CSV table of C-alpha atoms and ligand atoms in Angstrom, one decimal:
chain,number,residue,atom,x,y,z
T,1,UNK,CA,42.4,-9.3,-81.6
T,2,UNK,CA,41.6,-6.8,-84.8
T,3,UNK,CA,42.0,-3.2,-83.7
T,4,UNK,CA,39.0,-1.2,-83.2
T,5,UNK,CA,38.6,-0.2,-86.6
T,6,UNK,CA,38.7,-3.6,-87.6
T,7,UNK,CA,36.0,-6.2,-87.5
T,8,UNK,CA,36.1,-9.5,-85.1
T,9,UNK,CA,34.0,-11.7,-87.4
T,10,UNK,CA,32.1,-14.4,-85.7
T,11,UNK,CA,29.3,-16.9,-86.6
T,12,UNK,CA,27.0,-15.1,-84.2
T,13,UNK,CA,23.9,-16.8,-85.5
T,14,UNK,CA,24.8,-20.4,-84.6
T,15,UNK,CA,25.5,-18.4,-81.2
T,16,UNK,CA,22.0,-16.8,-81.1
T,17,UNK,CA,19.3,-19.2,-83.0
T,18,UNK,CA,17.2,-21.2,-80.8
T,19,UNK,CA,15.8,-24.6,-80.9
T,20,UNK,CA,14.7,-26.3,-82.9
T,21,UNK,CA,12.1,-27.9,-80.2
T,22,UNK,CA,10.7,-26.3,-76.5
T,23,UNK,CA,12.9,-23.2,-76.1
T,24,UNK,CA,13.6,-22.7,-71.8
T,25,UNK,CA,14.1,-19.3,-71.7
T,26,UNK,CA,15.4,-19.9,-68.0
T,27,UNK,CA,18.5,-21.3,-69.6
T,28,UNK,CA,19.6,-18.2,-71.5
T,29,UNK,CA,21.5,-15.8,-69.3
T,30,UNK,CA,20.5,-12.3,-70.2
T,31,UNK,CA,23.7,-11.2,-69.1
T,32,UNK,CA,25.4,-13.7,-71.2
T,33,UNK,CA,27.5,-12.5,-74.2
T,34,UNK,CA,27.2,-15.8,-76.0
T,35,UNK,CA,30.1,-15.4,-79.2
T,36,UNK,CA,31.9,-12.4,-77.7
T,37,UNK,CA,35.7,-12.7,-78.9
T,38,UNK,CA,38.0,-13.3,-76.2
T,39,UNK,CA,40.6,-11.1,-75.6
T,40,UNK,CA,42.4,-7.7,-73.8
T,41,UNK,CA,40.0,-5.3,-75.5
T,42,UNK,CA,36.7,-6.7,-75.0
T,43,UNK,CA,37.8,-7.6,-70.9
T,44,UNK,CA,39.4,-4.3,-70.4
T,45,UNK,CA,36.6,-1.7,-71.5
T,46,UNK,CA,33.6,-4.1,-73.1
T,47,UNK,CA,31.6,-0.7,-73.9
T,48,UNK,CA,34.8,1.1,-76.2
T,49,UNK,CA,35.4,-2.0,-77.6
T,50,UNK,CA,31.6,-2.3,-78.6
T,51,UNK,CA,31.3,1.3,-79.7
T,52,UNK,CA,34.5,0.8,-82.2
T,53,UNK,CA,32.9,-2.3,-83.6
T,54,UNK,CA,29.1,-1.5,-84.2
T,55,UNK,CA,30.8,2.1,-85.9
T,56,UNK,CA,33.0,-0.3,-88.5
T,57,UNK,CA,30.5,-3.1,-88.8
T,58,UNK,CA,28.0,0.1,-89.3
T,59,UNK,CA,29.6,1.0,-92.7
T,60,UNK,CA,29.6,-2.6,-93.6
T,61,UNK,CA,25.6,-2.7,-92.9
T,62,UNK,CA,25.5,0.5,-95.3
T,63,UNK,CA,27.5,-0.4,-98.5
T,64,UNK,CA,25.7,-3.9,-98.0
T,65,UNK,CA,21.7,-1.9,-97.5
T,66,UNK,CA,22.8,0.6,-100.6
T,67,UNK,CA,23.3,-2.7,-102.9
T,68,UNK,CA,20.0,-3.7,-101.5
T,69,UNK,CA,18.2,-0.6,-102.8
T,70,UNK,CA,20.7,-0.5,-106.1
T,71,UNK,CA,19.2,-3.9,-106.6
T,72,UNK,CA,15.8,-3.5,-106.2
T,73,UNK,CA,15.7,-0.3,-108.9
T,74,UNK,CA,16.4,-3.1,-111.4
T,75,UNK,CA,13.8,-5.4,-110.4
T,76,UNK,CA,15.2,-7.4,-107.4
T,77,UNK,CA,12.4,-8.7,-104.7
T,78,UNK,CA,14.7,-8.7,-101.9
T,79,UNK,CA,14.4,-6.8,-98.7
T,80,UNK,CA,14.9,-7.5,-94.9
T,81,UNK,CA,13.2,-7.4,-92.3
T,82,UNK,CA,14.3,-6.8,-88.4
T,83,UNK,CA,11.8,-7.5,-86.1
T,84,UNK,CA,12.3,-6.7,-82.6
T,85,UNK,CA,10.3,-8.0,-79.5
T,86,UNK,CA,10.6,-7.6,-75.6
T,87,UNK,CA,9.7,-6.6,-72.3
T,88,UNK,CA,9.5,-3.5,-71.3
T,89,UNK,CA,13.0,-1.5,-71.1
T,90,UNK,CA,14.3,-4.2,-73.0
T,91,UNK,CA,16.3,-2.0,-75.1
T,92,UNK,CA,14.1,-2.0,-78.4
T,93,UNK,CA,14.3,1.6,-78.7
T,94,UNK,CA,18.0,1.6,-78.1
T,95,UNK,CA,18.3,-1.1,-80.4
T,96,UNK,CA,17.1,0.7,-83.3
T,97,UNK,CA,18.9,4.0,-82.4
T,98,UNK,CA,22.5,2.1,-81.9
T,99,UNK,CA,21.8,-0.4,-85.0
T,100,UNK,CA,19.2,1.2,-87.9
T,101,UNK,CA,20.9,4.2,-86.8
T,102,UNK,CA,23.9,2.8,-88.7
T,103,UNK,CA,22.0,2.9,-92.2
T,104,UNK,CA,21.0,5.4,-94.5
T,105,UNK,CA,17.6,6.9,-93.6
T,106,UNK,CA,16.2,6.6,-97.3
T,107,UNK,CA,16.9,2.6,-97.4
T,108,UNK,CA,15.0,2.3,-93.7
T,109,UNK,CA,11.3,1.9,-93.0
T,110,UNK,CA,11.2,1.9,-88.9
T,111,UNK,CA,8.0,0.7,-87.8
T,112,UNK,CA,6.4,0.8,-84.0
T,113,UNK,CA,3.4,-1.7,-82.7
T,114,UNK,CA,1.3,-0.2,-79.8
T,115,UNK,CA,-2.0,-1.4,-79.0
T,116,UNK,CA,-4.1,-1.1,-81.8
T,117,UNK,CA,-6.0,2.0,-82.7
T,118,UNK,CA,-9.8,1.4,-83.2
T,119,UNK,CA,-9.3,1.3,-87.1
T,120,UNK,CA,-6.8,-1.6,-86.8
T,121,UNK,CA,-9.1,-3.8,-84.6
T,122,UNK,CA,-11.4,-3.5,-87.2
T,123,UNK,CA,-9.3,-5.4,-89.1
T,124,UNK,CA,-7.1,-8.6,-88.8
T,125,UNK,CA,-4.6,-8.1,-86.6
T,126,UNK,CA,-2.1,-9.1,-89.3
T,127,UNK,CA,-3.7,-6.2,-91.7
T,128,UNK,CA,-1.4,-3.6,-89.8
T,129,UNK,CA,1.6,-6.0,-90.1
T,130,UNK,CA,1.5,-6.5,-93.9
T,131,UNK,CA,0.9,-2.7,-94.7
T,132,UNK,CA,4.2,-2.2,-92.9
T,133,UNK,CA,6.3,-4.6,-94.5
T,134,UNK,CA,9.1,-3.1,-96.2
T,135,UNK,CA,9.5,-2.8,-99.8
T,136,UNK,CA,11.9,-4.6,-102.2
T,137,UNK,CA,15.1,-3.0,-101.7
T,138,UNK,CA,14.0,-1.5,-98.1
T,139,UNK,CA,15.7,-2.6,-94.6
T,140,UNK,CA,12.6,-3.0,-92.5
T,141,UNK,CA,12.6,-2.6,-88.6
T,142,UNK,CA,9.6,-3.7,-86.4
T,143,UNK,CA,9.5,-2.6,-82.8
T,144,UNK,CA,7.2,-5.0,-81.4
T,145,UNK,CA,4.9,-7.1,-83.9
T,146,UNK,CA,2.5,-9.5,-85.0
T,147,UNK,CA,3.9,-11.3,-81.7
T,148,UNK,CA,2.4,-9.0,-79.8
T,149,UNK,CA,-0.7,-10.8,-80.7
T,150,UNK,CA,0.4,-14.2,-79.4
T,151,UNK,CA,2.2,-12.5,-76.4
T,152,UNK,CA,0.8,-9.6,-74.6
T,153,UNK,CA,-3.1,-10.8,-76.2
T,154,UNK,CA,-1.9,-14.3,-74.5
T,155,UNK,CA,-1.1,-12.8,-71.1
T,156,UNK,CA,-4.2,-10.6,-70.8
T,157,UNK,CA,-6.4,-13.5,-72.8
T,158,UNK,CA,-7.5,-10.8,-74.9
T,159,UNK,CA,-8.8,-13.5,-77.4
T,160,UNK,CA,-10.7,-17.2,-76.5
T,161,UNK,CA,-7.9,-20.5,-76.7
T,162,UNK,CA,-9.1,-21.7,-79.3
T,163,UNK,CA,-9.2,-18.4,-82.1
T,164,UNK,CA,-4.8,-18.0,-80.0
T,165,UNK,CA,-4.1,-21.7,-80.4
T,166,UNK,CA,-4.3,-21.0,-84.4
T,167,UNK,CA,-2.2,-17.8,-84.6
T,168,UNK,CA,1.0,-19.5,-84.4
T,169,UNK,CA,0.2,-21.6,-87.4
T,170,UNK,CA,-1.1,-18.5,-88.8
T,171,UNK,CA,1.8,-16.4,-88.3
T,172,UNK,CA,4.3,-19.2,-89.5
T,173,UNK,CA,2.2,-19.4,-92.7
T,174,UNK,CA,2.4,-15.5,-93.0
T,175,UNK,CA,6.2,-15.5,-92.5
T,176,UNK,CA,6.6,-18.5,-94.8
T,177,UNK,CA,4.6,-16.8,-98.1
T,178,UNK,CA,6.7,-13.2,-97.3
T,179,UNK,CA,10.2,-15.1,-97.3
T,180,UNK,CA,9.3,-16.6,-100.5
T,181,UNK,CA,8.0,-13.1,-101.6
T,182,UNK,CA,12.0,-11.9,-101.4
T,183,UNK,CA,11.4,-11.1,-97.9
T,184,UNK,CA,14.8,-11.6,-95.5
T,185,UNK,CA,13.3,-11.9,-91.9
T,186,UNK,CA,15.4,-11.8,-88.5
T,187,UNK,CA,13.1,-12.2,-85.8
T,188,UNK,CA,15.4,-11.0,-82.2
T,189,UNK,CA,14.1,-11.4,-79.0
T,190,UNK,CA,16.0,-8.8,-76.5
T,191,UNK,CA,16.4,-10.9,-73.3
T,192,UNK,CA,16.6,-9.1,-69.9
T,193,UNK,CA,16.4,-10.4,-66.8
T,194,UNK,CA,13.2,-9.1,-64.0
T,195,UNK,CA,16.1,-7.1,-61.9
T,196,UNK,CA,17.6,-5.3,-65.0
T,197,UNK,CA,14.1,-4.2,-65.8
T,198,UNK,CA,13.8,-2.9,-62.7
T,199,UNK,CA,16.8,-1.2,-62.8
T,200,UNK,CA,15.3,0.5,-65.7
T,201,UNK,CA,12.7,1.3,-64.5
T,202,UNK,CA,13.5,2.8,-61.4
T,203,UNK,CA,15.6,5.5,-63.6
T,204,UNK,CA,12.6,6.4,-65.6
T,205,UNK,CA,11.4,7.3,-62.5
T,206,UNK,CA,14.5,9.4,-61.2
T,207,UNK,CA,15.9,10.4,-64.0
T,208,UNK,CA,13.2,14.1,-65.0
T,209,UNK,CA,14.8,13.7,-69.2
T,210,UNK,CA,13.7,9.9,-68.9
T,211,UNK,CA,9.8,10.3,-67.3
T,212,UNK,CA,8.6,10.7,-70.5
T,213,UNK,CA,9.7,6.8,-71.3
T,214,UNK,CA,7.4,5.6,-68.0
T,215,UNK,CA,4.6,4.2,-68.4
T,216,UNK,CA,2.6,3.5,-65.2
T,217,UNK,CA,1.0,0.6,-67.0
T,218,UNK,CA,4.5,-1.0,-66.8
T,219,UNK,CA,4.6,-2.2,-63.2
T,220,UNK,CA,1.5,-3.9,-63.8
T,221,UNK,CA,2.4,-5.6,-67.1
T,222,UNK,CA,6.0,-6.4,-64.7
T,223,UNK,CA,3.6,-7.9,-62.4
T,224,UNK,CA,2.5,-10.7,-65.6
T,225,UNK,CA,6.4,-11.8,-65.9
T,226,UNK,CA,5.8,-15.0,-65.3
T,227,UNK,CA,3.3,-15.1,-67.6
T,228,UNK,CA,4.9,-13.4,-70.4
T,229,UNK,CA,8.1,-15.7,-70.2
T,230,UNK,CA,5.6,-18.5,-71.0
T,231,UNK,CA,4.7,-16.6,-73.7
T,232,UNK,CA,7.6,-15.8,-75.4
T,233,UNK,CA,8.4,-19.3,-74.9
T,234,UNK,CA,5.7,-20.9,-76.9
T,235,UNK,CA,6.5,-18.1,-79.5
T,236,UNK,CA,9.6,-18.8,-79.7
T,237,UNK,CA,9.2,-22.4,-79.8
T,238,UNK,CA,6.6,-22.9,-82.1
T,239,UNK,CA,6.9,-20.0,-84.7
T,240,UNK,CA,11.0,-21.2,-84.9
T,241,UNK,CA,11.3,-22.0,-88.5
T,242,UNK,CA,14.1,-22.6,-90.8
T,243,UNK,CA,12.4,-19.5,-93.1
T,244,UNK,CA,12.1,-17.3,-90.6
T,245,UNK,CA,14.3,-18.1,-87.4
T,246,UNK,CA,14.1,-16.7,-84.0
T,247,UNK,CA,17.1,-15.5,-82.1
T,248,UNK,CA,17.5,-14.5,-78.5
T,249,UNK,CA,19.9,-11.9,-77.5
T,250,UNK,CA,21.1,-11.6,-73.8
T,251,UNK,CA,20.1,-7.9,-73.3
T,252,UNK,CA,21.1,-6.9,-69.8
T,253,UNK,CA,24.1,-5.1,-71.3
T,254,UNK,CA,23.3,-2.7,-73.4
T,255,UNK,CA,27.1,-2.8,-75.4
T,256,UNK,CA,26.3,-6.8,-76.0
T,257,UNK,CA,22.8,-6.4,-77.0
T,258,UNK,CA,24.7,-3.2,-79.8
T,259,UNK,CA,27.2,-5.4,-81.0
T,260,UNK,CA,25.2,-9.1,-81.3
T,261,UNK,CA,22.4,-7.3,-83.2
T,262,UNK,CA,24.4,-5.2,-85.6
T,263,UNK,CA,26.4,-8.4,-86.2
T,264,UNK,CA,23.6,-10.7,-86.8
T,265,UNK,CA,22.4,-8.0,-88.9
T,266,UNK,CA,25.7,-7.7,-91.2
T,267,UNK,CA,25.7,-11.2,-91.4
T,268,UNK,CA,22.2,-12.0,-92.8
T,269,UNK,CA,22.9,-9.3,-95.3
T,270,UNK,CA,26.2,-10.5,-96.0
T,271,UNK,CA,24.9,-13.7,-97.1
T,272,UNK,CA,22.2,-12.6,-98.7
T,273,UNK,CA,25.3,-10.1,-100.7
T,274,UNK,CA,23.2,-7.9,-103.0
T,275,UNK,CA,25.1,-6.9,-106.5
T,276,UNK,CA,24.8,-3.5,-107.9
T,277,UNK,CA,22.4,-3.9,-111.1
T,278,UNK,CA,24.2,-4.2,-114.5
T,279,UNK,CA,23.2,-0.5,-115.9
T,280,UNK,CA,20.0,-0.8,-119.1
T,281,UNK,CA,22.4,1.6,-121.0
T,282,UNK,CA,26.1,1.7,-122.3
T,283,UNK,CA,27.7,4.0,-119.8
T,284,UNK,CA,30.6,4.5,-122.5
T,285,UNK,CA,28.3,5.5,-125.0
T,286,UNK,CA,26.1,7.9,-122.4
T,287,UNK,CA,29.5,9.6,-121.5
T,288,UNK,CA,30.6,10.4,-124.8
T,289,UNK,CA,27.1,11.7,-125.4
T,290,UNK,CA,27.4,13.8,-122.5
T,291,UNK,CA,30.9,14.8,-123.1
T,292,UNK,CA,29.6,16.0,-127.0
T,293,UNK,CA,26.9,18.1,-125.6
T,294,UNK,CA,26.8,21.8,-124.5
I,1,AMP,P1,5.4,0.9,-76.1
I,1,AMP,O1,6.2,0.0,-76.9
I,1,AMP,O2,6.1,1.3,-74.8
I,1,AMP,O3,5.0,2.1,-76.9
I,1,AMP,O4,4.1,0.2,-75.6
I,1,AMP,C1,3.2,-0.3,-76.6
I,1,AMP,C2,2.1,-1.1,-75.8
I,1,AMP,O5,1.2,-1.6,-76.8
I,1,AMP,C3,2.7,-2.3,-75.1
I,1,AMP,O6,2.1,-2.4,-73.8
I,1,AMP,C4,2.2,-3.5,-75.9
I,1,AMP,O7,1.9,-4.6,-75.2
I,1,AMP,C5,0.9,-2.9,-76.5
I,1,AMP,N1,0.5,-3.7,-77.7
I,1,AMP,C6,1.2,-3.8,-78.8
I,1,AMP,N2,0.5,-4.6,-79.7
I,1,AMP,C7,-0.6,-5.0,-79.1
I,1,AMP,C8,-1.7,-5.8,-79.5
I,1,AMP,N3,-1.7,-6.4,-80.7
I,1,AMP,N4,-2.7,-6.0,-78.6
I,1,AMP,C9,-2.6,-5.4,-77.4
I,1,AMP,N5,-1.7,-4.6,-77.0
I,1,AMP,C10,-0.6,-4.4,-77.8
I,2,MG,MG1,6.8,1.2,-72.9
């Protein structure tokens, strides 16, 4: 067991992917902490133990995003993209707070989806999606997404079968063309379960510094949960691809759902390892230029 300022590497993807095939999302406990090391730290106090390990995997995700943005001033196309989905007090906000809030600002583009704005149902609904797509060199986060438009449009059949039925292939196509555009994409789903959420809930409602996080809309939309599970499922089972893979996250603790995303974070970026750019000048000739002037 590494101390805290050391880093307990696992493979936490193969412990998070889904599928391939019919994903049951009644089979993933989201109190689970599926690749959690074993040992006396993470039994004894699970949320020190996390805070110490999202903090040192933090500076990895740093020197890892600044050679991402390095990269890109010389002409690299890569950039990453983190796209979060949920239910309601899922933790999506908490999620980019414990996890982007790990990077430097400059390299981030943090993105929210509400329900679209009269201008943006003018358009296609994946117009709004490609305008926020981050930029070569630029860590990405979506809260909510182009899911929401298979999920929440599903549940409320905002839109006929038929014109839905297509938006999976759609989307997948869309992924497919921005991942071969340099475009790094880790799609998490935050998994809570109906009680947590009503824990949640329950202290927006009691808690005066947290009203302003209530929605009322939110105990109807809990009513649809049923509904929404067989969403996600048919999202997450048939927009699963090898380009752009989904992962579930048990989210009911919040010092699991920290440490699995920052990790799965590192990771992708780890193997994607950006270089610095070799410099378009001779540094040794710049310095003694710089050195001989006044
Ligand atoms: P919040 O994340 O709490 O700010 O809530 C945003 C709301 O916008 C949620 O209720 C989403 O379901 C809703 N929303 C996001 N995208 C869409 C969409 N494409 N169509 C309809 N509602 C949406
Ligand atoms: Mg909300």
């Amino acid at each position: 067991m590494p101390s805290s300022s050391e880093v307990a590497h696992v493979e936490i993807r193969d412990h998070l992917r889904v599928g391939p095939g019919p994903v049951d999302l009644s089979t993933i406990d989201p109190a689970g902490t599926p690749g959690l090391p074993a040992g006396k730290e993470t039994t004894r106090d699970p949320k020190l133990w996390s805070r110490g390990q999202v903090a040192a995997i933090g500076t990895h995700l740093a020197s890892r995003q600044e050679r991402l943005y390095a990269a890109a001033k010389a002409g690299s196309p890569h950039r990453l993209l983190l796209l979060l989905q949920a239910m309601d007090a899922g933790g999506k906000d908490g999620t980019v707070k414990h996890v982007a809030g790990q990077m430097n600002p400059l390299g981030l583009k943090i993105v929210s989806f509400g329900k679209p704005t009269e201008e943006e149902r003018r358009h296609h609904y994946l117009w709004r999606i490609r305008r926020a797509l981050p930029a070569p060199g630029i860590v990405g986060v979506f809260n909510r997404s182009q899911y929401e438009d298979v999920l929440v449009v599903r549940v409320k059949d905002l839109v006929a079968p038929d014109v839905l039925s297509k938006r999976y292939d759609e989307i997948n196509r869309f992924e497919n063309k921005e991942v071969g555009d340099g475009l790094t994409l880790v799609k998490v789903m935050l998994h809570i379960s109906k009680a947590e959420q009503k824990k949640r809930l329950v202290e927006r409602l009691t808690d005066p510094t947290k009203y302003w996080k209530y929605n009322p809309a939110d105990v109807d939309e809990r009513s649809h949960w049923d509904g929404y599970m067989a969403a996600y499922a048919a999202a997450l089972s048939r927009c699963n691809t090898d380009a752009a893979p989904w992962y579930v996250v048990p989210a009911d603790r919040k010092w699991y759902r920290n440490w699995a995303v920052a990790h799965l974070v590192w990771e992708t970026l780890d193997e994607l390892d950006p270089k610095y750019p070799e410099p378009d000048f001779d540094p040794a000739a710049e310095l003694a230029r710089l050195r001989a002037a006044k």
